[in-house]
Coordinates of C-alpha atoms in Angstrom, one line a residue:
M156 CA 78.2 -159.2 25.7
S157 CA 76.6 -159.0 29.1
F158 CA 77.7 -160.8 32.3
Y159 CA 76.5 -161.3 35.8
W160 CA 76.8 -158.2 38.0
G161 CA 78.5 -160.3 40.7
E162 CA 81.7 -160.2 38.5
T163 CA 82.0 -156.5 39.4
D164 CA 84.0 -155.2 42.3
A165 CA 80.7 -154.0 43.8
H166 CA 80.3 -157.7 44.9
P167 CA 82.7 -159.5 47.2
G168 CA 85.1 -161.5 45.0
G169 CA 84.2 -159.5 41.9
T170 CA 87.0 -158.0 39.8
V171 CA 85.6 -155.9 37.0
P172 CA 85.6 -152.2 38.0
Q173 CA 82.0 -151.1 38.6
R174 CA 82.7 -147.7 37.1
M175 CA 83.4 -149.4 33.7
V176 CA 80.0 -151.2 33.4
I177 CA 76.4 -150.3 32.7
P178 CA 73.3 -152.2 33.9
I179 CA 71.5 -154.3 31.3
S180 CA 69.0 -155.9 33.6
P181 CA 68.6 -156.4 37.4
H182 CA 71.3 -159.1 37.2
L183 CA 73.3 -158.4 34.1
V184 CA 75.8 -155.6 33.2
A185 CA 77.9 -154.9 30.2
M186 CA 81.1 -153.0 29.6
R187 CA 80.6 -149.3 28.9
G188 CA 80.9 -148.5 25.2
T189 CA 79.4 -151.9 24.1
E190 CA 75.9 -150.7 24.5
H191 CA 75.8 -148.9 21.1
R192 CA 77.1 -149.4 17.6
P193 CA 79.9 -149.0 16.7
S194 CA 81.0 -150.4 20.0
R195 CA 84.3 -149.9 21.7
C196 CA 84.8 -151.3 25.2
A197 CA 85.8 -148.8 27.8
A198 CA 88.7 -151.0 28.8
L199 CA 90.1 -151.2 25.2
E200 CA 93.3 -149.2 24.8
G201 CA 95.1 -148.5 21.5
E202 CA 94.2 -148.4 17.9
V203 CA 92.3 -151.2 16.2
G204 CA 94.4 -152.6 13.4
R205 CA 97.7 -151.4 15.0
Q206 CA 97.9 -152.5 18.6
V207 CA 95.3 -152.8 21.2
G208 CA 95.1 -154.2 24.7
C209 CA 92.7 -154.5 27.6
S210 CA 93.4 -152.0 30.4
I211 CA 91.9 -154.4 33.0
Y212 CA 93.1 -157.7 31.5
P213 CA 93.7 -159.5 34.8
L214 CA 90.3 -158.3 36.1
R215 CA 88.3 -158.9 32.9
S216 CA 84.8 -160.6 32.9
S217 CA 84.0 -164.2 32.1
T218 CA 82.8 -163.2 28.6
C219 CA 86.2 -161.8 27.8
R220 CA 88.0 -164.8 29.3
E221 CA 85.9 -167.1 27.1
F222 CA 86.6 -165.1 23.9
E223 CA 89.4 -166.9 22.0
A224 CA 91.6 -165.7 19.2
G225 CA 91.0 -167.3 15.8
T226 CA 87.4 -168.4 16.5
P227 CA 84.6 -167.5 14.2
A228 CA 83.5 -164.7 16.6
C229 CA 87.0 -163.4 16.7
N230 CA 87.3 -163.4 12.9
A231 CA 83.9 -161.8 12.5
A232 CA 85.1 -158.9 14.8
R233 CA 88.3 -158.7 12.8
A234 CA 86.4 -158.6 9.5
H235 CA 84.3 -155.7 10.8
Y236 CA 87.5 -153.6 11.0
G237 CA 88.8 -154.9 7.6
L238 CA 91.4 -157.1 9.3
A239 CA 92.5 -160.5 7.9
E240 CA 91.4 -163.7 9.6
I241 CA 93.7 -165.5 12.0
E242 CA 93.9 -169.2 12.9
A243 CA 93.1 -170.5 16.4
E244 CA 96.0 -171.7 18.4
T245 CA 96.2 -175.5 18.8
E246 CA 97.2 -177.3 22.0
T247 CA 100.6 -178.3 20.4
E248 CA 101.3 -174.6 19.7
T249 CA 100.7 -173.5 23.2
A250 CA 102.3 -176.4 25.0

């Protein structure tokens, strides 16, 4: 997924490390590693199916902040790696 280049640390107030992105258009960038298939984001650490995490979690882009566990997009990504679906958290579970 691409996001506005102003989210990179090359722009005042941006947080995503510029060294970890590639240009997609004059105004959009994407995380390195997501530009080809199979994709693996440059910020992803660990082994899929065992334990993974984002090395820049507090600095991540809006597209990553909007991605929620248990959604159809999440479960499609899990299925791609042969992982079982998970349910989305509800407000009562997180409160």
